[in-house]
CSV table of C-alpha atoms in Angstrom, one decimal:
chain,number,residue,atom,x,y,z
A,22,UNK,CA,0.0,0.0,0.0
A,23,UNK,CA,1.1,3.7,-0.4
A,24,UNK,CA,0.8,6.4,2.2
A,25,UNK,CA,-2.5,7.3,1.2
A,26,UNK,CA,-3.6,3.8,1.3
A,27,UNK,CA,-3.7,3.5,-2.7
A,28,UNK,CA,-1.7,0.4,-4.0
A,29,UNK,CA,1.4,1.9,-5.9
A,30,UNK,CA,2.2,0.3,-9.3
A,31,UNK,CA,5.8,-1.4,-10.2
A,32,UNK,CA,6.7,2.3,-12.2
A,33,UNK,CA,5.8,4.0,-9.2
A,34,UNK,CA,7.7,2.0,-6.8
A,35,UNK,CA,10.9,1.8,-8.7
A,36,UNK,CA,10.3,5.9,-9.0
A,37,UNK,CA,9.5,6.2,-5.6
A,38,UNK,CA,13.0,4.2,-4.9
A,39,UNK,CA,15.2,6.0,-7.2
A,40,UNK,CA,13.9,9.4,-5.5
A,41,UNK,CA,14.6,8.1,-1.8
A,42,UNK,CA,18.1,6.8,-3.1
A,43,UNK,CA,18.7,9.8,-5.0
A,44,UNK,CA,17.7,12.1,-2.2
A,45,UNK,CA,19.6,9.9,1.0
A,46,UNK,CA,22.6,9.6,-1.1
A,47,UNK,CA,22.9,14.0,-1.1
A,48,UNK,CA,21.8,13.8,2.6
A,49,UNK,CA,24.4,11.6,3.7
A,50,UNK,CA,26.8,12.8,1.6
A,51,UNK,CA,26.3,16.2,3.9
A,52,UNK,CA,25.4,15.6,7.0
A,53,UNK,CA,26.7,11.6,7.3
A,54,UNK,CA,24.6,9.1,9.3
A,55,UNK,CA,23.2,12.0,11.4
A,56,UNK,CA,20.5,12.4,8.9
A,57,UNK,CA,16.9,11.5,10.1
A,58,UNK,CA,14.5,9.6,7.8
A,59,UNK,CA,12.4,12.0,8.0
A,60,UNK,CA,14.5,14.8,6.1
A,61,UNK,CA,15.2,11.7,3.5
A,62,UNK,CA,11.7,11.5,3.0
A,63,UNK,CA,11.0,15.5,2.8
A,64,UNK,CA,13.7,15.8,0.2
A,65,UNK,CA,12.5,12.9,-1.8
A,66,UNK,CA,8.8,14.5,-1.6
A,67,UNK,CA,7.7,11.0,-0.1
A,68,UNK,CA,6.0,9.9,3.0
A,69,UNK,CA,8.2,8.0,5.6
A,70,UNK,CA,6.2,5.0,5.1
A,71,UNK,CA,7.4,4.5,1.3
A,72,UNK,CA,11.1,5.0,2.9
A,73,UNK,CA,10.4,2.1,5.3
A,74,UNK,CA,8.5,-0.2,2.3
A,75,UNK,CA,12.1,0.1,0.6
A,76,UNK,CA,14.4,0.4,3.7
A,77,UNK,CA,13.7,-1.7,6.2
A,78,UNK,CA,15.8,1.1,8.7
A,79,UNK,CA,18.3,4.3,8.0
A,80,UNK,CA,21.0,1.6,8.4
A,81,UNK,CA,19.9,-0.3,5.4
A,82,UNK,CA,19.5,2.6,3.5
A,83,UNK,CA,23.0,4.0,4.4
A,84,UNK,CA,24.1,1.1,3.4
A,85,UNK,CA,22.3,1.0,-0.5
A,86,UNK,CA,23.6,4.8,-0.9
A,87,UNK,CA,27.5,3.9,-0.1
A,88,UNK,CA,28.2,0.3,-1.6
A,89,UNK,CA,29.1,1.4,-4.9
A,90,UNK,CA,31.1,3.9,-4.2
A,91,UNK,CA,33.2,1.8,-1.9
A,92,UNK,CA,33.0,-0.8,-4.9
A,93,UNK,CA,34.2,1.9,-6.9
A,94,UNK,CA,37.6,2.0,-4.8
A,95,UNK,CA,37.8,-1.5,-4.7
A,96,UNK,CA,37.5,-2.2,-9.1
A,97,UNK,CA,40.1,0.7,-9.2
A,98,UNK,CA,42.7,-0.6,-7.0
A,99,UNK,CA,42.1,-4.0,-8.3
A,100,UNK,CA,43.0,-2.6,-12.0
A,101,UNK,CA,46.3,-1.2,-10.8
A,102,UNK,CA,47.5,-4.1,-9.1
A,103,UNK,CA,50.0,-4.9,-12.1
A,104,UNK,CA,52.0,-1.6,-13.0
A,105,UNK,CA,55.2,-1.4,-13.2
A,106,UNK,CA,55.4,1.3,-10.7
A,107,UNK,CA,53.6,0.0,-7.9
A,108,UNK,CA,55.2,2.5,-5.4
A,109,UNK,CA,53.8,5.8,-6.7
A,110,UNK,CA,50.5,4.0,-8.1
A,111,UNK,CA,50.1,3.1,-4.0
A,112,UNK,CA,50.7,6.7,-3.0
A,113,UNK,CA,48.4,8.1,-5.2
A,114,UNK,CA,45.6,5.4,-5.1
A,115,UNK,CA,45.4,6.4,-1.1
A,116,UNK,CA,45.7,10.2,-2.0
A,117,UNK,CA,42.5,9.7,-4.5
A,118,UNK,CA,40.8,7.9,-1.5
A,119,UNK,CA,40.9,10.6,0.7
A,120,UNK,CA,40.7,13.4,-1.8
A,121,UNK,CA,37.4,12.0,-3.1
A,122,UNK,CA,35.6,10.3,0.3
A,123,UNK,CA,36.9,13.9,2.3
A,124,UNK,CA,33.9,15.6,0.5
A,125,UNK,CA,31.5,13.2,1.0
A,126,UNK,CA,30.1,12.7,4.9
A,127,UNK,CA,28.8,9.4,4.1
A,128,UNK,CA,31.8,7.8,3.1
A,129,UNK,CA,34.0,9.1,6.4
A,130,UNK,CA,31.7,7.8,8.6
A,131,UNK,CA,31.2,4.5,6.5
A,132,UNK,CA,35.2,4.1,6.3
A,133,UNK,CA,35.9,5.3,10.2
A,134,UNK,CA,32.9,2.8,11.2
A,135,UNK,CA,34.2,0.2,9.1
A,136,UNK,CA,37.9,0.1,10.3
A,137,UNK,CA,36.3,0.3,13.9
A,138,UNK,CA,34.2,-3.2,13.3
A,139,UNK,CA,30.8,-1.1,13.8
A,140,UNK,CA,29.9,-1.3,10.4
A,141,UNK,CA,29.8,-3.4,7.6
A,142,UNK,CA,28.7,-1.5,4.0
A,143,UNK,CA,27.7,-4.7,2.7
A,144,UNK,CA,28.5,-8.4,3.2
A,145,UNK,CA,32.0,-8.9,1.8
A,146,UNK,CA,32.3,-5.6,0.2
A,147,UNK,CA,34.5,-4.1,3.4
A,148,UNK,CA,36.6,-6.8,3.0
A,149,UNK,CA,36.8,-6.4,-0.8
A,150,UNK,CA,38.2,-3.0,-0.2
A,151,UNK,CA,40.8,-4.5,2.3
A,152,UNK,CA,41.9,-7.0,0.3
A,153,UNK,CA,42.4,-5.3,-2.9
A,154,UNK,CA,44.2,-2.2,-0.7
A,155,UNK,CA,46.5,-4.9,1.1
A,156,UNK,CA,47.7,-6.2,-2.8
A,157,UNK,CA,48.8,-2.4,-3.6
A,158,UNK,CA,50.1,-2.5,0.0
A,159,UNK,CA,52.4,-5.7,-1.0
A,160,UNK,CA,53.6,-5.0,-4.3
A,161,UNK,CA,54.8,-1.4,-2.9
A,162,UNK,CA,56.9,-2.9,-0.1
A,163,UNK,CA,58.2,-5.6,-2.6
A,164,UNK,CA,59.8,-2.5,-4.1
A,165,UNK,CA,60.8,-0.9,-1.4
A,166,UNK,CA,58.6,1.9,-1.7
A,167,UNK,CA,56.7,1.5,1.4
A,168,UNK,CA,58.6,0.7,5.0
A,169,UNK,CA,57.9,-2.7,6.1
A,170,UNK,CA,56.5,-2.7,9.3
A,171,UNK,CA,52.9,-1.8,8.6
A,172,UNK,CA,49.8,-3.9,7.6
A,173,UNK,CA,46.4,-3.0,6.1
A,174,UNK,CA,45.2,-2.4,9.7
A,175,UNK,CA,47.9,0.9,10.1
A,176,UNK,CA,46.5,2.0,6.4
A,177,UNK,CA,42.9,1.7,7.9
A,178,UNK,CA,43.8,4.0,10.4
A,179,UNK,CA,46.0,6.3,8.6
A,180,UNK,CA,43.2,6.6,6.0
A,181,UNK,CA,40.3,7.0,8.6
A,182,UNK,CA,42.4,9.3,10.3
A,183,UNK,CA,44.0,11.8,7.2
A,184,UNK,CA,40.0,12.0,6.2
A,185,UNK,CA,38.9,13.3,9.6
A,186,UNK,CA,42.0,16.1,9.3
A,187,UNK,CA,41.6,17.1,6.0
A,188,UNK,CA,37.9,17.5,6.2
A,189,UNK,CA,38.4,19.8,9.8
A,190,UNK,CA,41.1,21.7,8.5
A,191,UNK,CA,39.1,22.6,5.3
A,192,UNK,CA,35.9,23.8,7.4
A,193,UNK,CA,38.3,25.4,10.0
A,194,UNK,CA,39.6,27.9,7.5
A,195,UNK,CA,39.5,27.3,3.9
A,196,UNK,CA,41.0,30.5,2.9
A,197,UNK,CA,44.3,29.8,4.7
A,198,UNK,CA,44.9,25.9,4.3
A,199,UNK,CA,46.3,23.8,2.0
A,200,UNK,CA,44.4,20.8,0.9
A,201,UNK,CA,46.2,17.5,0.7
A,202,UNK,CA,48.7,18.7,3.4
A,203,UNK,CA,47.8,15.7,6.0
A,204,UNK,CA,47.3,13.0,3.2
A,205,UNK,CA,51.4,14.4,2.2
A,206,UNK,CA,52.1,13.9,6.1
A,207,UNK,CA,50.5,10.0,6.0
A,208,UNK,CA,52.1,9.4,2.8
A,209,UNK,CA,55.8,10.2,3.9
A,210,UNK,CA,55.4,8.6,7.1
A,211,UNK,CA,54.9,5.6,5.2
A,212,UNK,CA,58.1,5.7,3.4
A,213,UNK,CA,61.1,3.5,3.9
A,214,UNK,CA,63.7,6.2,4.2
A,215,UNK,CA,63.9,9.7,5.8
A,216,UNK,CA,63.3,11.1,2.5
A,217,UNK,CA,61.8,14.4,3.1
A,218,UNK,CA,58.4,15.2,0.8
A,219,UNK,CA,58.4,19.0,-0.6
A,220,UNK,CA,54.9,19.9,1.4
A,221,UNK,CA,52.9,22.6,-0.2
A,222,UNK,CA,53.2,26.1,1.2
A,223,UNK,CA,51.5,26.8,4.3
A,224,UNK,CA,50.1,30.7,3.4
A,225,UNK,CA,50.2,32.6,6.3
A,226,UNK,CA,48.7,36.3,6.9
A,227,UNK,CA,50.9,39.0,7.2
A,228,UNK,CA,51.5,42.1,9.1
A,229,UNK,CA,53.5,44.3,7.2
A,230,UNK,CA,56.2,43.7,9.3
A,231,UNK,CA,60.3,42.2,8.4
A,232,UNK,CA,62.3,40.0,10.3
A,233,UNK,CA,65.2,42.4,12.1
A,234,UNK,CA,67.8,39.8,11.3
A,235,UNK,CA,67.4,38.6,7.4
A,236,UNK,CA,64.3,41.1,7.0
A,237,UNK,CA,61.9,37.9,5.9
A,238,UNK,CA,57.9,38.5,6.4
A,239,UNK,CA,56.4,38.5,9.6
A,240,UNK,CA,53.3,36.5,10.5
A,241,UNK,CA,50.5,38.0,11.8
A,242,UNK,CA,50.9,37.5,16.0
A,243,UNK,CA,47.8,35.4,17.4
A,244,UNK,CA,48.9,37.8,21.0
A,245,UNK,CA,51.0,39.6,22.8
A,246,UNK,CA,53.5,42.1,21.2
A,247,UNK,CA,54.5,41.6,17.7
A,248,UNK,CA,56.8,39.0,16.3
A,249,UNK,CA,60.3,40.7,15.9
A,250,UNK,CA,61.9,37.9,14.3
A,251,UNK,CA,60.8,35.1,11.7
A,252,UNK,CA,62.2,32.0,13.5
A,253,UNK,CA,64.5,30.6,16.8
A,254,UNK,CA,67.4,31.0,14.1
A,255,UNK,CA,67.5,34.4,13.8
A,256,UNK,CA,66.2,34.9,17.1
A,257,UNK,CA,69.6,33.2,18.3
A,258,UNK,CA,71.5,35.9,15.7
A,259,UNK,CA,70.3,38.7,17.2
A,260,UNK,CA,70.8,37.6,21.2
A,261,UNK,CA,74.7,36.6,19.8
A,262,UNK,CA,74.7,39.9,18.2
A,263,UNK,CA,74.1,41.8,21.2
A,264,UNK,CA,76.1,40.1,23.4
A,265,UNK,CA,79.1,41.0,21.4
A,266,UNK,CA,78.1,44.5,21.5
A,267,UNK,CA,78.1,44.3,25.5
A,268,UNK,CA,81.4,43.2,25.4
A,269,UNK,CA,82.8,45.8,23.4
């Protein structure tokens, strides 16, 4: 039966589904499993019972709007398991993971529920996703491009982890940070060797002001008086330079 107590024909059902999919898939995507039904419903310009008829609960749903884009991951790292560059390929396969699921609620809270054993997207599609990450995982360390001592459960966290950072950090301040900065961070402490990876520049705001010592931009001071110098070096400079002047 519908909500108004009319039988709804097959068209209408799978109409009626594609709208609630359509319309949770957005919510979730902004707001994450703190959605109600209810707000599914509204936006789908259905009645909650037709969202239960489909759904059996929100968890179900969640679920149908999140599979195939954890899927999606899955079939891509599963295509790259046989270049020749496995190394790279791994560092940029985990970069596109959090770059992509970082806008999208739904998938943080799927992924940070997931590697936390409270969820499971699907039956075997979690561990679709883990197994086809821990092949990348193993062909990278095979060529030394990835430090031996970590398992798919350390990537788990790293991932769950860089998503939670890059998504505060861009709805801290978007005008002053530099997206990608913490997936960098995961990605060089995952390397072998202390080879250092060029970060992107940090933009700070400025108050006019030089550096006494090598005359360098001063950053704006959060308190207190005004920054004098840019850094402990030339800090050092100046307290040596003084204390030769004494002595004179």
């Amino acid at each position: 039966m519908s909500d108004g107590g009319v039988p709804p024909s097959r068209a209408d059902a799978r109409r009626n589904r594609a709208l609630v999919l359509q319309a949770a898939r957005f919510a979730f995507e902004e707001q994450g499993l703190g959605v109600p039904l209810g707000e599914i419903a509204r936006r789908a310009g259905v009645g909650a019972g037709t969202v239960y008829r489909h759904f059996s609960s929100k968890e179900a749903l969640f679920r149908a709007t999140i599979v195939d884009r954890i899927e999606l991951f899955t079939d891509t790292a599963r295509d790259l398991v046989d270049v020749t560059d496995p190394g790279p390929v791994f560092f940029r396969f985990l970069a596109s993971v959090v770059r992509l699921a970082a806008r999208n609620k739904a998938l943080c809270d799927a992924l940070e529920a997931a590697g936390t054993g409270r969820f499971e997207p699907s039956p075997g599609v979690g561990k679709d996703f883990d197994d086809a990450l821990e092949v990348l995982l193993g062909r990278a360390q095979e060529a030394g491009a990835v430090r031996q001592d970590v398992g798919i459960a350390d990537i788990r966290a790293l991932l769950v982890g860089c998503l939670s950072m890059e998504r505060a950090r861009a709805g801290a301040d978007s005008g002053d940070r530099v997206q990608g900065r913490m997936t960098e961070l995961m990605c060089e402490a995952l390397r072998p060797e202390r080879v250092v990876t060029k970060l992107a520049a940090e933009p700070a705001k400025r108050n006019g002001s030089r550096c006494e010592m090598c005359g360098a931009a001063l950053a704006t001071a959060r308190a207190g008086r005004p920054a004098r110098y840019c850094g402990g070096a030339c800090r050092q400079k100046a307290h040596r330079a003084r204390g030769r002047t004494r002595q004179r």
